[in-house]
Coordinates of C-alpha atoms and ligand atoms in Angstrom, one line a residue:
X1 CA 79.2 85.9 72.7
X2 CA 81.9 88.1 71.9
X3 CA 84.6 87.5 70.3
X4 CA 87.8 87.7 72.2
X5 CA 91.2 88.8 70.3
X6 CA 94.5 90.0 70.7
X7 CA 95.2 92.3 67.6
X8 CA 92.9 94.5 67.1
X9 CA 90.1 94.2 64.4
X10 CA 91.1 97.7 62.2
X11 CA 93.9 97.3 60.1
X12 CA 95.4 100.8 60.6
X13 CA 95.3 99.9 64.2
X14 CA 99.4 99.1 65.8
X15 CA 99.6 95.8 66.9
X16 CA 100.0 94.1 70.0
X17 CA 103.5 94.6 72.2
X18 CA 105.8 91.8 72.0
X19 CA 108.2 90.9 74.7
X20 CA 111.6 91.0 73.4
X21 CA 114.0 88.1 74.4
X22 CA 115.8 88.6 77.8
X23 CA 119.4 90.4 77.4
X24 CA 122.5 88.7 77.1
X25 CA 123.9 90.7 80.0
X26 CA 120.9 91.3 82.4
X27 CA 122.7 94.5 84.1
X28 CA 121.9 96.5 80.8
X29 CA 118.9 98.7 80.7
X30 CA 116.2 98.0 78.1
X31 CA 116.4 100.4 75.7
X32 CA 113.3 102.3 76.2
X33 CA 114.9 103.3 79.3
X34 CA 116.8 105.5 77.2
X35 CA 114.3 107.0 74.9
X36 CA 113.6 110.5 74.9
X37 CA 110.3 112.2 75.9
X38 CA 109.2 112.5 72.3
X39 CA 109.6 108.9 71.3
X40 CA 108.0 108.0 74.8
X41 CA 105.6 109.7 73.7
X42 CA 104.8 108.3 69.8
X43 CA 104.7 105.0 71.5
X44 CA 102.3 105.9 74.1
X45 CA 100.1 107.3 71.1
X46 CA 100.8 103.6 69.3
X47 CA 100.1 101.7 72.4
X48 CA 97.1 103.6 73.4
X49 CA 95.5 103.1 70.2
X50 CA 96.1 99.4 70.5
X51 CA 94.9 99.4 74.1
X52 CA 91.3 101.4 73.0
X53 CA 90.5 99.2 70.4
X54 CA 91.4 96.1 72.4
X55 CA 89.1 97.0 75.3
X56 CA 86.4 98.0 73.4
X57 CA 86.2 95.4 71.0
X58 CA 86.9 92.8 73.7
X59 CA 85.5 93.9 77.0
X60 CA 81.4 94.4 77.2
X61 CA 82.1 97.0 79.7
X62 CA 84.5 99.3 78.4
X63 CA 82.4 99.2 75.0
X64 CA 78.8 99.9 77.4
X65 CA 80.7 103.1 78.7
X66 CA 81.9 104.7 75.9
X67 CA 78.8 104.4 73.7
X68 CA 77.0 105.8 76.9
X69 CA 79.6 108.5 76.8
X70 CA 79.2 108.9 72.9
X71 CA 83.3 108.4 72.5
X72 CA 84.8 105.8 70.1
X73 CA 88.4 104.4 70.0
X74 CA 88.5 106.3 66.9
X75 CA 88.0 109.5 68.4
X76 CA 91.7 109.1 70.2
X77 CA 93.9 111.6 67.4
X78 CA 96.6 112.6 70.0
X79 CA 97.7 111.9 73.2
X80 CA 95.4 114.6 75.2
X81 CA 92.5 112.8 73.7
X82 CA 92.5 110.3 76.0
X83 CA 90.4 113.0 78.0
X84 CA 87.5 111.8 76.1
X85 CA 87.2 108.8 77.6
X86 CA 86.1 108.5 81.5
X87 CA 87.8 107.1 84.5
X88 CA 87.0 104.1 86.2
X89 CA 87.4 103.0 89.3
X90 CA 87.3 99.7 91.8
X91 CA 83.3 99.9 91.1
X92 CA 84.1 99.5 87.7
X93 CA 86.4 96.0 88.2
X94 CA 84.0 95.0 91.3
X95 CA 81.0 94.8 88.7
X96 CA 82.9 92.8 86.4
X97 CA 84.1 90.6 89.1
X98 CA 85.4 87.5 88.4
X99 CA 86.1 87.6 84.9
X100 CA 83.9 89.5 83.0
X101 CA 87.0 92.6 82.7
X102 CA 88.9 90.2 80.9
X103 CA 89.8 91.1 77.2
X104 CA 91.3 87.6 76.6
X105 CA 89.7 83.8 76.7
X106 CA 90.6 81.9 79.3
X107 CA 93.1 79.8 77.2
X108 CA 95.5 82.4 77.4
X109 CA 95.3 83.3 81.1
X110 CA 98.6 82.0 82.8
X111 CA 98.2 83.3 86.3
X112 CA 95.3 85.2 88.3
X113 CA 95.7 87.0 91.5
X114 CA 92.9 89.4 93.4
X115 CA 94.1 92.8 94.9
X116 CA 94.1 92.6 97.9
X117 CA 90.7 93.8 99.0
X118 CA 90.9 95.9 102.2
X119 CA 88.6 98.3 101.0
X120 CA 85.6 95.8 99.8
X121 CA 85.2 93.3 97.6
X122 CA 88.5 92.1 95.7
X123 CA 88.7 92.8 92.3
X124 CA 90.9 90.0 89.5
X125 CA 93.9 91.1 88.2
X126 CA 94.6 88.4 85.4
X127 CA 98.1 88.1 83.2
X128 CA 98.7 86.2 80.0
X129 CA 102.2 85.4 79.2
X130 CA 103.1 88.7 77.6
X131 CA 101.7 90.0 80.5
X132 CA 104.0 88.3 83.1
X133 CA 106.7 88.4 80.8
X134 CA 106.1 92.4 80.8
X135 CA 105.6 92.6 84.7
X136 CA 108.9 90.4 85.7
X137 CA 111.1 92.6 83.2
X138 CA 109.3 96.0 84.8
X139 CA 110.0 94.7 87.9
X140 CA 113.4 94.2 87.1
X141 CA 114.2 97.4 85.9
X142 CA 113.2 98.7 89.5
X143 CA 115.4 96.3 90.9
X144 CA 118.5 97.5 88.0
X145 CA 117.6 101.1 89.3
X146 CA 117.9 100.3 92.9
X147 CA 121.5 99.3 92.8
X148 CA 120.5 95.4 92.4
X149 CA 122.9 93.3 90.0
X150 CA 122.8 90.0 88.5
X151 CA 124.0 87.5 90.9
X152 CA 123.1 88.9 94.0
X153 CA 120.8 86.9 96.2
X154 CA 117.3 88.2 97.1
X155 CA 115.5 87.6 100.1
X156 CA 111.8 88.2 99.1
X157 CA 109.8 89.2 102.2
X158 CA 106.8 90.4 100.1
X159 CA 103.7 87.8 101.0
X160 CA 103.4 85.3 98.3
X161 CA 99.6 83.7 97.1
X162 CA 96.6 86.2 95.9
X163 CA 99.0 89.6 96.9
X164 CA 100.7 90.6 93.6
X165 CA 104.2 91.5 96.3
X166 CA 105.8 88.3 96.5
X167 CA 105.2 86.6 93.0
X168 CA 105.7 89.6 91.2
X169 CA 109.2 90.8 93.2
X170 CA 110.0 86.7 92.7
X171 CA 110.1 86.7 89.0
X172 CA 111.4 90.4 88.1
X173 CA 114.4 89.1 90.8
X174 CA 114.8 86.0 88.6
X175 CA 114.5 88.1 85.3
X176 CA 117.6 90.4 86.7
X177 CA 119.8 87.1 87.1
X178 CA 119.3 86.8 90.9
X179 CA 119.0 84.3 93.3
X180 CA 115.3 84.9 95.1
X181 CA 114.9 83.5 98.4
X182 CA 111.1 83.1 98.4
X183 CA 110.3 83.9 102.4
X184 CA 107.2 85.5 102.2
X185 CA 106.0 87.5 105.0
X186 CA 106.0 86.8 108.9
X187 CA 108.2 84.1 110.7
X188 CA 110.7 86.8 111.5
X189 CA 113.0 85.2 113.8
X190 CA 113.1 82.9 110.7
X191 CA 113.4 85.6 108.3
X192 CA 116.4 86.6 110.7
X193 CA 118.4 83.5 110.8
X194 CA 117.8 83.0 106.8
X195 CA 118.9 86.2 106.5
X196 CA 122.2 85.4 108.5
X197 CA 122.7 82.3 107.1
X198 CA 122.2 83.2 103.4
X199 CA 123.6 86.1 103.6
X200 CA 121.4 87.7 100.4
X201 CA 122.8 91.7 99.4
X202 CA 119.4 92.0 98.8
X203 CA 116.0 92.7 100.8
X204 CA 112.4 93.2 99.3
X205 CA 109.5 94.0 101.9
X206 CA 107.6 97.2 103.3
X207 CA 109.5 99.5 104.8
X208 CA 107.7 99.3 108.3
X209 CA 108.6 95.6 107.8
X210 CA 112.2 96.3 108.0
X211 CA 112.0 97.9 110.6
X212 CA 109.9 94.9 112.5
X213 CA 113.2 93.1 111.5
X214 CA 115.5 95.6 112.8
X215 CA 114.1 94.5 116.2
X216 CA 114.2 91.0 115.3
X217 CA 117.5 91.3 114.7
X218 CA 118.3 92.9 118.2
X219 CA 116.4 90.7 119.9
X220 CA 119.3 88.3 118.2
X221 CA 121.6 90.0 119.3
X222 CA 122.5 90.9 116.2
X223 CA 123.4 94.5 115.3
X224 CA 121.2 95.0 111.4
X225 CA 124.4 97.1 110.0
X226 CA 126.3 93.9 110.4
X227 CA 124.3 92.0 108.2
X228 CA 125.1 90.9 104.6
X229 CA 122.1 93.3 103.1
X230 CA 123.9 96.4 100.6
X231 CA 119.9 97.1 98.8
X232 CA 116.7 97.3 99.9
X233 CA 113.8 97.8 97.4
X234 CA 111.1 98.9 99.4
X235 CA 107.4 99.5 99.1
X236 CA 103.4 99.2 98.9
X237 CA 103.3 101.5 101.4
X238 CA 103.6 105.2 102.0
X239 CA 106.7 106.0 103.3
X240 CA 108.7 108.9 103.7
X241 CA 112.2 110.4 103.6
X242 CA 113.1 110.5 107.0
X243 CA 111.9 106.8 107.1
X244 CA 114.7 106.2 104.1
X245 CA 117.3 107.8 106.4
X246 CA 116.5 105.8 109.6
X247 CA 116.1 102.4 107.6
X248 CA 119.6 103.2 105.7
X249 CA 121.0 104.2 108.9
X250 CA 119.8 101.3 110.8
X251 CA 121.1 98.5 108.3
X252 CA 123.6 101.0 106.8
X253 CA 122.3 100.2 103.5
X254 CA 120.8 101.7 100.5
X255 CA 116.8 102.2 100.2
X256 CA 114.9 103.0 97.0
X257 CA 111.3 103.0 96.7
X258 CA 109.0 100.7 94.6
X259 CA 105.6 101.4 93.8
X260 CA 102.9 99.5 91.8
X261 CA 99.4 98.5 92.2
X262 CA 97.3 95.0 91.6
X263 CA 94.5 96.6 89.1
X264 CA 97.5 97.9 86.9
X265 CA 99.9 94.3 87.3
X266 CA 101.3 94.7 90.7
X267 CA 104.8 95.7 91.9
X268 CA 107.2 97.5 89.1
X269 CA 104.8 100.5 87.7
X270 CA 107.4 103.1 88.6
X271 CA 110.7 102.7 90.7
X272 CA 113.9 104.8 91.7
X273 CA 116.6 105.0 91.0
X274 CA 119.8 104.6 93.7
X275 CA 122.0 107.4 91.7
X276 CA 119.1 109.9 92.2
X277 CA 116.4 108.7 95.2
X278 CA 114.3 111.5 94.2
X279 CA 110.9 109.5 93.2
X280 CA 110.1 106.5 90.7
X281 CA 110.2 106.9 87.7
X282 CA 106.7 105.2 85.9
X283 CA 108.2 103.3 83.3
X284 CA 105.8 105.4 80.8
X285 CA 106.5 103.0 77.7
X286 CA 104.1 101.3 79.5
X287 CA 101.8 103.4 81.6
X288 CA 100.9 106.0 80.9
X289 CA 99.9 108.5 83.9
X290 CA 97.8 111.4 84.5
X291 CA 97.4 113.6 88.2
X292 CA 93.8 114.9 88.1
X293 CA 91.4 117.3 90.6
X294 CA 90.3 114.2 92.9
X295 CA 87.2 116.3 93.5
X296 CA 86.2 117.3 89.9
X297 CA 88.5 115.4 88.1
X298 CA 89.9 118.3 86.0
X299 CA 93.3 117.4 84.4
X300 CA 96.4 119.4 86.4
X301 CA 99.6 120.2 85.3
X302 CA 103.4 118.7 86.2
X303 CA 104.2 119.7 89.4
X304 CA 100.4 120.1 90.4
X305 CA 99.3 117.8 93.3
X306 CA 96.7 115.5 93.1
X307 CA 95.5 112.0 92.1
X308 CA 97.2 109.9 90.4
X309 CA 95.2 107.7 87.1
X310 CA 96.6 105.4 85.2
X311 CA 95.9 103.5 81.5
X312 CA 97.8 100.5 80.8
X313 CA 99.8 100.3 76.8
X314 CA 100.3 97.0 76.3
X315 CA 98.3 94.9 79.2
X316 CA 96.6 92.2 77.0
X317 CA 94.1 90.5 79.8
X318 CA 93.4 93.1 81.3
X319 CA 93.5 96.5 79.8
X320 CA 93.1 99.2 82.3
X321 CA 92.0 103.0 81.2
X322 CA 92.0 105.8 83.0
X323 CA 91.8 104.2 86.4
X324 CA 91.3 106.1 89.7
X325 CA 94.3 105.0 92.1
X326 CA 93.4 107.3 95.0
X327 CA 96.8 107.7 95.4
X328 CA 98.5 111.4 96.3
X329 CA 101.4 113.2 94.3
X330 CA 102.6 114.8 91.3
X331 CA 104.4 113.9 88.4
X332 CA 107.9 115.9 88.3
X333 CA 110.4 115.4 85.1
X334 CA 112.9 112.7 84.5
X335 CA 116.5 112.7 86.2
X336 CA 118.1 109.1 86.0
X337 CA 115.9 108.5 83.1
X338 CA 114.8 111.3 81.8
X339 CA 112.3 110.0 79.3
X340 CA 110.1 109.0 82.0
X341 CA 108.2 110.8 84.6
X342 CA 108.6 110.5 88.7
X343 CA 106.2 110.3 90.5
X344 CA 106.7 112.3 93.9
X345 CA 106.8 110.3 97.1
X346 CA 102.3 109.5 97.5
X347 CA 101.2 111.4 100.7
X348 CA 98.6 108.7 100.7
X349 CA 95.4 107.4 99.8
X350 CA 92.5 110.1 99.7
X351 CA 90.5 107.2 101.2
X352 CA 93.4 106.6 104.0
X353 CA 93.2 110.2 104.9
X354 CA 92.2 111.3 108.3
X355 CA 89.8 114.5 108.0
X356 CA 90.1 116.1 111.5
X357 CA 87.4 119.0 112.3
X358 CA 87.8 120.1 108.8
X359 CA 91.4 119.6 108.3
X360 CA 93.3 116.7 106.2
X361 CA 96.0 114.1 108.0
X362 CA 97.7 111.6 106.5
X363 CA 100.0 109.4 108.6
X364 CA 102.9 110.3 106.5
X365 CA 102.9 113.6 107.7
X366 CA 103.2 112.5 111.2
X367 CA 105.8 110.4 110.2
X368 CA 108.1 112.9 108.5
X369 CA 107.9 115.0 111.7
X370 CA 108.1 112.9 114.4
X371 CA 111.4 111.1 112.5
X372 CA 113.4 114.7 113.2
X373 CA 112.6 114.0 116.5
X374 CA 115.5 112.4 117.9
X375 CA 113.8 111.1 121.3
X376 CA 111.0 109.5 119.4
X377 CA 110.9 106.4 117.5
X378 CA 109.0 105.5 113.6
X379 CA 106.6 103.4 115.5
X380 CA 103.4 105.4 116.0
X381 CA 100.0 104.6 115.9
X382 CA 96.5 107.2 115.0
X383 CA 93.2 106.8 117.1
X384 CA 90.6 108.8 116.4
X385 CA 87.9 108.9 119.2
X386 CA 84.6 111.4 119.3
X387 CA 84.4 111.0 123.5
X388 CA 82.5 114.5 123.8
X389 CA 80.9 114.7 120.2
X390 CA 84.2 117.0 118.8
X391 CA 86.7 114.1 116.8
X392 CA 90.0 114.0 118.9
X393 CA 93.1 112.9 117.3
X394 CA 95.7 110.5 119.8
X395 CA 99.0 110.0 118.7
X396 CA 100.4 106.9 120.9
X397 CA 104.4 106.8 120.0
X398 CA 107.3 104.9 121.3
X399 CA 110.1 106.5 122.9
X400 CA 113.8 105.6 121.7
X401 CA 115.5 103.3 123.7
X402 CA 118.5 105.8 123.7
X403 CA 116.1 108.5 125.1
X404 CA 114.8 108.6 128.5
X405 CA 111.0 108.9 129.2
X406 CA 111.7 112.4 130.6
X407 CA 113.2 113.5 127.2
X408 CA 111.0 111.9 125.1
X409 CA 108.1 113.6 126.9
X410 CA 109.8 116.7 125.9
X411 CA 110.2 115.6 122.3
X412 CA 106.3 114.9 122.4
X413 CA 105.3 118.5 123.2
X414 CA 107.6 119.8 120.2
X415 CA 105.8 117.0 118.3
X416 CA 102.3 118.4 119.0
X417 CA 103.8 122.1 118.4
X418 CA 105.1 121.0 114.9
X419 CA 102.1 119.3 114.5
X420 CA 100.2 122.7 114.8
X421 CA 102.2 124.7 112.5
X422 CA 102.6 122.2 109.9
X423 CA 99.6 120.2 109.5
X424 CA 97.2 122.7 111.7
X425 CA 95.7 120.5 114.2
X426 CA 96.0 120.2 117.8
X427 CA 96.0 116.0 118.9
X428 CA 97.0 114.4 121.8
X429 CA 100.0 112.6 122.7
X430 CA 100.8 109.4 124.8
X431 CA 104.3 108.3 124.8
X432 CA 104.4 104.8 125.3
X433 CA 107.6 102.4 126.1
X434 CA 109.7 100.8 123.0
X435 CA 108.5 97.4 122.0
X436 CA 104.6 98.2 123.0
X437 CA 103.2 99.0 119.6
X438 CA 101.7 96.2 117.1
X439 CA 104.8 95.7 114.4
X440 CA 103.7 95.2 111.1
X441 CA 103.9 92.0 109.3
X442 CA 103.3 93.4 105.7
X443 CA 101.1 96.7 104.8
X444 CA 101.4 98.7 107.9
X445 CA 98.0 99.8 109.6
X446 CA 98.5 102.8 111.4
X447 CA 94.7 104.5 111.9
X448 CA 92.3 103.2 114.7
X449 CA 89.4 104.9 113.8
X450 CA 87.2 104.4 117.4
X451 CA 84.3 106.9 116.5
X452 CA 81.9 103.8 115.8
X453 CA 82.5 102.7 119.4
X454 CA 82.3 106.5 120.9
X455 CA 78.4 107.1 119.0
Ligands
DLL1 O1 100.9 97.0 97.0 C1 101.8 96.3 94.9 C2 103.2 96.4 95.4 C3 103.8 95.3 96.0 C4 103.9 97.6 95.2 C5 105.1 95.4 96.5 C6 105.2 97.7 95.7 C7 105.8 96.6 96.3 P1 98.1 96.7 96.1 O2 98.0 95.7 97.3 O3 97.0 96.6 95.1 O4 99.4 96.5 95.4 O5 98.2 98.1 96.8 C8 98.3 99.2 95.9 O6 99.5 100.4 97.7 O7 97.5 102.2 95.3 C9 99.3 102.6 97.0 O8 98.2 103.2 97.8 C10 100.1 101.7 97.9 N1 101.5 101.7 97.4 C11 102.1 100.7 96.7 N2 103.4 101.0 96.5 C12 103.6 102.2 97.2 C13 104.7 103.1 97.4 C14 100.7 96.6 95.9 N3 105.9 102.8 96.9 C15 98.4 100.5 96.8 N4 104.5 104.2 98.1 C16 98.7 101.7 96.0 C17 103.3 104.5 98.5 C18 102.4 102.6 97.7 N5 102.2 103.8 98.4

């Protein structure tokens, strides 16, 4: 048996992170918004010593790695240490699935939720009460950052149930002093007519949701920039600039991005911030990130692109080190909080990422170009198809309403061109009429990968 607790066993070991009682007024930042890199950084060294011990003394698996690896907590002196100590990935919280990752007893689990499991198996993600205490007041900050104030009403179009989107934008919403509207995802000539009726300043979904209710709302007969909606807070997707520019456009409102992931808590690991929209910022009092070589995992540099791993600081049931997000970028310096690290916009997912005789696509790339386009709409979809043994790469996109199919046909051969000097592949195109492509209902799927069907 092992013996499950909290504070760890040394005594020179910090203890445990506290939450601190709510704000009296909610529209202040928390005051490790404010600190400076350097005490960022002493409390990432506090936290992470905290976190080592915790896992190790509390979770079999962590403690069957590192004696493998011949590390010990102990061995962490300062910050770069935490090189010692390998990365894990999904494999790692798939073994240990259901519960066996957890650092806690089950007495002091409040709330369990899976990730969402489109690559395999899903994995747990559990939270104590510290935990969700920690993830409603991250995600809050996002929200602060955004542009989001107390007393605004929220219409929450993440899903709700196992996906950490909808329960974890619900409470950081509440945290902030706003009124959620729990909606979920779907239903969205419902979400239209709440959204008219209610009249919320605020929207939280994908962004390739919004635009599904951009149409919904035309099919209305409702023009979106006549809406009540001043601040969307959008993510778990990639998305990109030009996307920001037609969604503001489109609603005339103000987007900022919101990234997270279910291993780490969910929603709320990094956001942006409205004054700045150049990035999230990770909120690095309590993650702290690292971009590594996703081939041979050597550590790179601010500024250097690559993948992005993350270790958890105060995470009580379920302490994360070093994991493997698979997610594209670079960390750049601070700006709205300069304390904290951005993270860069993510390309995408190295397992998302279309490798096309030899070279590398990721749909956000397509996206950025075919969005300065004028005669060519966001909604696009990927198929890959082998039909003579050589990979061929379709691009099937909707034409604007505003643009006839003459001038969209035009905008498709400039498409393919940019294509060829950007990203350095040739694909086809097929421009297809508006309102043919699926719409997306939450996460966006964009790649039909038909090379099974071809062989
Ligand atoms: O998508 C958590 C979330 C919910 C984030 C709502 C933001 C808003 P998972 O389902 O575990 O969790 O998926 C995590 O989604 O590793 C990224 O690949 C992608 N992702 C999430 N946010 C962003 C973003 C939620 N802002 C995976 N930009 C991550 C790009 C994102 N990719």
């Amino acid at each position: 048996m092992t013996s499950h607790s909290v504070a760890p066993s040394s005594a020179d070991v910090p203890q445990p992170w506290t939450p601190p009682a709510p704000p009296a007024d909610r529209s202040q930042l928390d005051s490790e918004e404010l600190y400076s890199r350097d005490e960022i950084e002493a409390l990432q060294y506090e936290r992470l010593r905290w976190t080592l011990h915790h896992a190790y003394n509390n979770v079999p698996a962590y403690k069957e790695l590192y004696d493998s690896h011949g590390v010990h907590p102990r061995d962490f002196k300062q910050l770069s240490d935490l090189e010692l100590f390998p990365t894990i990935d999904k494999e790692f919280l798939r073994a240990a699935y259901p519960f066996k990752a957890l650092a806690v007893p089950m007495d002091q689990i409040r709330r369990i939720h899976a990730s969402s499991g489109t690559t395999g198996q899903p994995t747990t993600v559990a939270y104590t009460e510290n935990d969700i205490e920690m993830w409603a007041s991250l995600v809050a900050r996002c929200m602060r950052a955004a542009g989001v104030k107390p007393g605004y009403k929220v219409h929450n179009a993440y899903g709700y149930g196992l996906f950490t989107g909808g329960l974890g934008a619900h409470y950081g919403a509440e945290r902030l002093g706003c009124a959620v509207i729990p909606m979920s995802g779907g239903q969205t000539e419902k979400q239209v007519q709440m959204i008219t009726d209610f009249e919320p300043e605020v929207i939280m979904c994908t962004p390739t949701y919004l635009l599904a209710l951009a149409d919904g709302f035309a099919n209305a007969g409702i023009d979106p920039k006549d809406t009540s909606l001043k601040v969307a807070v959008l993510g778990a997707e990639p998305w990109t600039d030009g996307m920001r520019q037609e969604i503001e456009k489109l609603f005339d409102l103000k987007a900022c991005d919101i990234y997270g992931l279910s291993e780490l808590m969910g929603p709320g690991v990094a956001g942006e911030s409205v004054e700045t929209q150049d990035g999230c910022h990770i909120w690095e009092d309590h993650f702290r990130p690292e971009i590594i070589d996703p081939i041979n995992e050597n550590a790179l540099g601010d500024g250097e692109h690559g993948e992005l791993v993350f270790t958890t600081l105060t995470r009580e049931a379920l302490p994360i080190i070093r994991f493997r997000t698979h997610d594209l970028t670079s960390l750049e310096p601070g700006t709205a909080r300069p304390g904290h690290r951005r993270m860069k916009r993510v390309t995408g997912r190295s397992d998302d990422m279309i490798i096309l005789r030899g070279v590398n696509i990721f749909p956000t790339q397509i996206e950025e170009i075919a969005l300065e386009i004028d005669t060519l709409s966001p909604h696009f979809t990927l198929e890959i198809a082998r039909p003579n043994r050589m990979d061929e790469l379709t691009i099937k996109i909707e034409r604007r309403e505003t643009a006839t199919l003459q001038d969209a046909e035009a905008g498709g051969k400039e498409l393919q061109a940019r294509i060829k000097t950007r990203v350095g592949c040739s694909c086809k195109l097929e421009i297809v009429e508006p309102h043919t492509l699926a719409r997306s209902s939450g996460k966006l799927r964009r790649i039909y990968d038909l090379r099974e069907l071809n062989d």
